[in-house]
PDB file of C-alpha atoms in Angstrom:
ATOM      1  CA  UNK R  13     119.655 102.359  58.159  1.00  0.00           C
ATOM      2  CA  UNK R  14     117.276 103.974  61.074  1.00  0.00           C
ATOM      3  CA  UNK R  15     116.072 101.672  63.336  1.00  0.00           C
ATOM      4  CA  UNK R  16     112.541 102.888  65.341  1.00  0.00           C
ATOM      5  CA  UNK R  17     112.436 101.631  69.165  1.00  0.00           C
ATOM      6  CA  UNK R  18     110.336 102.813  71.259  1.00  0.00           C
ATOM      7  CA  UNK R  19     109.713 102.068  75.234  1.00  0.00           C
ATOM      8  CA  UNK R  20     106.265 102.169  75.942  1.00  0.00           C
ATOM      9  CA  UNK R  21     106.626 102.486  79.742  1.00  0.00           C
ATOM     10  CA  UNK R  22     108.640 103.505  81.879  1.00  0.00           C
ATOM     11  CA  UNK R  23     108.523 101.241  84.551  1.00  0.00           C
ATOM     12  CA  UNK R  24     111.216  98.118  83.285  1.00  0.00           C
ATOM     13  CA  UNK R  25     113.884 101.557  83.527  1.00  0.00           C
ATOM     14  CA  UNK R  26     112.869 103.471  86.317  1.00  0.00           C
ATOM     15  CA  UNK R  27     112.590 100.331  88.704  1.00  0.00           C
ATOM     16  CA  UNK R  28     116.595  99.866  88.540  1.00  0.00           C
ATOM     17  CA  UNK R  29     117.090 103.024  90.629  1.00  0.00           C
ATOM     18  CA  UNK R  30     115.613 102.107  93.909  1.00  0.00           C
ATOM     19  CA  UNK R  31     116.907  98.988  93.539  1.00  0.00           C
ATOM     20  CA  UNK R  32     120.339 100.224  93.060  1.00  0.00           C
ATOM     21  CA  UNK R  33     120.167 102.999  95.595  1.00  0.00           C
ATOM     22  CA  UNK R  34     118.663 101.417  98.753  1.00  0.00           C
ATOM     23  CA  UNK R  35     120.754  98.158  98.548  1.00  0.00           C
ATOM     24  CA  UNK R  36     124.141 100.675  98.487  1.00  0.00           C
ATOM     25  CA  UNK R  37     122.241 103.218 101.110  1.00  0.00           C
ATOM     26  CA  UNK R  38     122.284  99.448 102.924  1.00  0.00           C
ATOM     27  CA  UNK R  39     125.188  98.493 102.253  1.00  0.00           C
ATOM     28  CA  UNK R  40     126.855 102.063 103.594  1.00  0.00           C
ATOM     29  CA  UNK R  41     124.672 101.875 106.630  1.00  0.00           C
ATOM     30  CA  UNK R  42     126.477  98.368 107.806  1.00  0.00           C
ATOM     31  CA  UNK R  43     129.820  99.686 106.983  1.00  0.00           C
ATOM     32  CA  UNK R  44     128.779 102.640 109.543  1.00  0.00           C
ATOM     33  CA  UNK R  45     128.421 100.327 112.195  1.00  0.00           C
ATOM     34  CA  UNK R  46     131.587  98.819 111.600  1.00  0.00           C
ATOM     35  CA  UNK R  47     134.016 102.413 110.885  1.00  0.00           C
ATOM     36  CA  UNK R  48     132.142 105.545 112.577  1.00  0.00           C
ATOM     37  CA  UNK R  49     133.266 108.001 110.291  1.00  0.00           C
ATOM     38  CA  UNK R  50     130.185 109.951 109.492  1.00  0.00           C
ATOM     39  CA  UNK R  51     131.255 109.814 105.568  1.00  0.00           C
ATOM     40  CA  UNK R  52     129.283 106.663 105.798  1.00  0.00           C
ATOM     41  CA  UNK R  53     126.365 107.744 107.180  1.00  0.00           C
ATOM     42  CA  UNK R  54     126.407 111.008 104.636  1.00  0.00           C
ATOM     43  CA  UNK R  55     126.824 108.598 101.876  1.00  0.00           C
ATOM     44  CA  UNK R  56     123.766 106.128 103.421  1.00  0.00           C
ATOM     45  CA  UNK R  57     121.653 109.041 103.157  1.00  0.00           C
ATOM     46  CA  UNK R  58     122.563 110.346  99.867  1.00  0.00           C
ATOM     47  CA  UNK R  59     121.850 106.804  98.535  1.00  0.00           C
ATOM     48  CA  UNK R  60     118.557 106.798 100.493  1.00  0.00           C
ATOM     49  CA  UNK R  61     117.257 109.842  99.039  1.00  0.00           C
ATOM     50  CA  UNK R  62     117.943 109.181  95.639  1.00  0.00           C
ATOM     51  CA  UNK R  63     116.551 105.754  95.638  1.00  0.00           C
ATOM     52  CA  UNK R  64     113.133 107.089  97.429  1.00  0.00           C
ATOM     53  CA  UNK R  65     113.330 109.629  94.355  1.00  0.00           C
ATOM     54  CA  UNK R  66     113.268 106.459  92.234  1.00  0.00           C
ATOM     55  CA  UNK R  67     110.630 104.359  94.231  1.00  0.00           C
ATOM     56  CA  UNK R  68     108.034 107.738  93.646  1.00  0.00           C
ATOM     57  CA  UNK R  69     108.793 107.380  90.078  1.00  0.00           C
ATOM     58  CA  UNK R  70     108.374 103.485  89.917  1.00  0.00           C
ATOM     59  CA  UNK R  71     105.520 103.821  91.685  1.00  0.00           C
ATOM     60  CA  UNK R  72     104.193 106.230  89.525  1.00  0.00           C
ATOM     61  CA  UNK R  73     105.045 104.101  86.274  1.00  0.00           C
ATOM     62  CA  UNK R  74     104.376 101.112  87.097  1.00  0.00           C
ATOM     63  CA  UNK R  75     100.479 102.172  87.726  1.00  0.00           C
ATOM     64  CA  UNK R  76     100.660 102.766  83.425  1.00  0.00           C
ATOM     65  CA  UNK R  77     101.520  99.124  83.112  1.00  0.00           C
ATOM     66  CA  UNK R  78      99.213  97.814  85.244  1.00  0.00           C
ATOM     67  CA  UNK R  79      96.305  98.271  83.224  1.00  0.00           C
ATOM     68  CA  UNK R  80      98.223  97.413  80.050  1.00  0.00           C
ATOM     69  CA  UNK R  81      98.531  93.854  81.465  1.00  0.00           C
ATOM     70  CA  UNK R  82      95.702  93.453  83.325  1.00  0.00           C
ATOM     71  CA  UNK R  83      94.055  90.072  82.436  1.00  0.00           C
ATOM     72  CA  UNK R  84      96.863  87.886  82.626  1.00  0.00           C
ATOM     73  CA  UNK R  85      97.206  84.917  85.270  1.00  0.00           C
ATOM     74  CA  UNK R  86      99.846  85.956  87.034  1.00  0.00           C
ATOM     75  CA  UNK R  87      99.705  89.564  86.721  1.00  0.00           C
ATOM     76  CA  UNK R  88      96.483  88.683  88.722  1.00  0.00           C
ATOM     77  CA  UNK R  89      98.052  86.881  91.279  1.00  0.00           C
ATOM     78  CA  UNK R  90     100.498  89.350  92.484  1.00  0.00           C
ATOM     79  CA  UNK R  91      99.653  92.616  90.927  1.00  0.00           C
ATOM     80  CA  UNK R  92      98.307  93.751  94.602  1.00  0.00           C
ATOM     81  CA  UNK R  93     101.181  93.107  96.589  1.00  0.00           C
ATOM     82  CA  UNK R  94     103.318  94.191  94.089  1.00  0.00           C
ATOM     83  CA  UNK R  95     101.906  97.453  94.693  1.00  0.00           C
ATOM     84  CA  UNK R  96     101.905  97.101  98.474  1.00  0.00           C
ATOM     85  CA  UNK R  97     105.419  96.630  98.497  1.00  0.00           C
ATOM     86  CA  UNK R  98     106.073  99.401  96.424  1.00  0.00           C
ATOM     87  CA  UNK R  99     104.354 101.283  98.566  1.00  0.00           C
ATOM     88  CA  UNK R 100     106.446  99.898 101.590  1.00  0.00           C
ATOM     89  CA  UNK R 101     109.356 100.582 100.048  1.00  0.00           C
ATOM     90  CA  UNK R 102     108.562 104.578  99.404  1.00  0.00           C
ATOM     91  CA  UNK R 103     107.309 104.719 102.906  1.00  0.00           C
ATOM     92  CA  UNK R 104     110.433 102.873 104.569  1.00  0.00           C
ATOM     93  CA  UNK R 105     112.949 104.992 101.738  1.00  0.00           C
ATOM     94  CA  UNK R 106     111.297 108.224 103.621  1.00  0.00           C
ATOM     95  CA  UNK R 107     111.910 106.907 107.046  1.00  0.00           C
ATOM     96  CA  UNK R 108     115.458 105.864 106.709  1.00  0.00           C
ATOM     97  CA  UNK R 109     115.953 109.462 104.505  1.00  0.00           C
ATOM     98  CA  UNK R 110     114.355 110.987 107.919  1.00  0.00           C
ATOM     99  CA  UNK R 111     115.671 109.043 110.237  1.00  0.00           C
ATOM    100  CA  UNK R 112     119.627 109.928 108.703  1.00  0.00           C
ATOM    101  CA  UNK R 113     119.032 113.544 108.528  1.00  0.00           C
ATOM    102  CA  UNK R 114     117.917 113.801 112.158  1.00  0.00           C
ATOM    103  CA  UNK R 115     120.977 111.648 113.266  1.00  0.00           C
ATOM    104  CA  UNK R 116     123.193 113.563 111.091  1.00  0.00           C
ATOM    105  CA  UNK R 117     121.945 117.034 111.631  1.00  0.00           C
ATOM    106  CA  UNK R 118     122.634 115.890 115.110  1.00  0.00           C
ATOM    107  CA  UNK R 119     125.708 115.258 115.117  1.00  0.00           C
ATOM    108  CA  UNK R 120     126.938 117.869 112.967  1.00  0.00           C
ATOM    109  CA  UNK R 121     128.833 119.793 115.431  1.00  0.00           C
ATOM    110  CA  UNK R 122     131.052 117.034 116.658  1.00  0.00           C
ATOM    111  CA  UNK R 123     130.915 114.449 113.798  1.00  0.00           C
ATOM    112  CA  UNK R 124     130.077 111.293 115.571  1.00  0.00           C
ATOM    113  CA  UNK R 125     127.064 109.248 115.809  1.00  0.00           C
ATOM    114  CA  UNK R 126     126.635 106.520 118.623  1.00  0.00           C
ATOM    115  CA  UNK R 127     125.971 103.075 117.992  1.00  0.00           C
ATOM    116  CA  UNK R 128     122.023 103.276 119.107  1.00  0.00           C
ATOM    117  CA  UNK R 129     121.572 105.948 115.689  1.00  0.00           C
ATOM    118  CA  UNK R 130     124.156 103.621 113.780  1.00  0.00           C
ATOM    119  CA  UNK R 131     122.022 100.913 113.948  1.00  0.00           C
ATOM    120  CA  UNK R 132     118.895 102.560 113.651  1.00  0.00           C
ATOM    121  CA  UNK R 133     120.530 103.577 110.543  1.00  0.00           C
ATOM    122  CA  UNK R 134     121.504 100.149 109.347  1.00  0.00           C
ATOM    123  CA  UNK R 135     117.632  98.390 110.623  1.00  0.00           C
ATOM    124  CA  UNK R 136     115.872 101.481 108.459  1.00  0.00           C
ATOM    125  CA  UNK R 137     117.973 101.073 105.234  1.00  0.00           C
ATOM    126  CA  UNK R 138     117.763  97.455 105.557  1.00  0.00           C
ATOM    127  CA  UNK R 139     114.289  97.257 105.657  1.00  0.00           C
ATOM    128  CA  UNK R 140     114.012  99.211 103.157  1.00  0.00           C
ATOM    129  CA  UNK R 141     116.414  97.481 100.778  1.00  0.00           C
ATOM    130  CA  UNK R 142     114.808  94.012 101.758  1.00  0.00           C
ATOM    131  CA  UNK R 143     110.926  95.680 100.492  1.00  0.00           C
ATOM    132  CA  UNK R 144     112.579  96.799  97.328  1.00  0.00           C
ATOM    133  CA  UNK R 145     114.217  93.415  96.932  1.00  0.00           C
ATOM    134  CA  UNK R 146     111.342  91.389  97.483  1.00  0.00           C
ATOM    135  CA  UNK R 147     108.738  93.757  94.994  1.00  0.00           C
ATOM    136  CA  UNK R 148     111.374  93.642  92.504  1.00  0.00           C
ATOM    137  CA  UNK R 149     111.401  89.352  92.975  1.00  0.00           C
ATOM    138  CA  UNK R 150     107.577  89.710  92.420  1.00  0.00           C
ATOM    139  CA  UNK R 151     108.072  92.319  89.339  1.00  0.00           C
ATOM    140  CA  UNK R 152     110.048  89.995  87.810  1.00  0.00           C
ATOM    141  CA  UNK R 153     107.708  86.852  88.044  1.00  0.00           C
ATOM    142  CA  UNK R 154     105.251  88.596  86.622  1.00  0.00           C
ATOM    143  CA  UNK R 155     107.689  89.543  83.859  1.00  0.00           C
ATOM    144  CA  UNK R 156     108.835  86.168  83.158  1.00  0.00           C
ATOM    145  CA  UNK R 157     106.644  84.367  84.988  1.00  0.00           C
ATOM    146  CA  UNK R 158     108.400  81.157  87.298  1.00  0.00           C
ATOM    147  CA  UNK R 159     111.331  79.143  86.537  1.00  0.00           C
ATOM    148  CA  UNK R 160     111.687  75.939  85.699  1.00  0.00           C
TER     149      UNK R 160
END
């Protein structure tokens, strides 16, 4: 027995990766302002950089869905901030991914980063985890619409 399935688009998989990768680039950049060991900032960036890889591609798929739906009510509704905070979230992906690599390359030569970059660190990644958090909330309303 074969069974055909297909997945028209993209976007329902490639969505999971940001989300994924910016709340642990978070999560590592708080645990950097708690230990100093620079394995934490390394890892914050690592996370950062592959989940603003995976906000491009989101991005990029969800604008294939967007006119597949088009015409519902609540696609509507929030289809345009939806895509704003996508957006956002590439945009404040970059800056924490720049941001880390400055402070990093920085402090290369004697492995510590001071509090000031720490948090930096921690305020980027966190924004950035709380856009992708919040277009994802929206994603999935117009998904499966409001509970209750």
């Amino acid at each position: 027995m074969r069974v055909d399935y297909t997945i028209p688009y993209w976007h329902p998989i490639a969505i999971h990766f940001p989300i994924a990768f910016l709340l642990a680039s978070s999560v590592a950049s708080v645990v950097w302002l708690v230990r100093p060991d620079v394995f934490w900032g390394r890892l914050a960036l690592v996370m950062s950089v592959l989940g603003s890889i995976g906000a491009i591609a989101a991005f990029k798929t969800g604008e294939a869905i967007r006119w597949a739906r088009e015409g519902a009510p609540i696609i509507e509704e929030l289809v345009a901030r939806h895509e704003l905070l996508a957006k956002w979230t590439v945009a404040f992906g970059l800056v924490s991914v720049a941001w880390l690599a400055v402070i990093l390359w920085r402090a290369r030569a004697n492995e510590r980063v001071g509090i000031g970059g720490r948090i930096g660190a921690a305020l980027a990644c966190g924004a950035a985890a709380g856009i992708v958090a919040w277009g994802s909330h929206l994603g999935g309303l117009m998904t499966w619409g409001v509970p209750g």
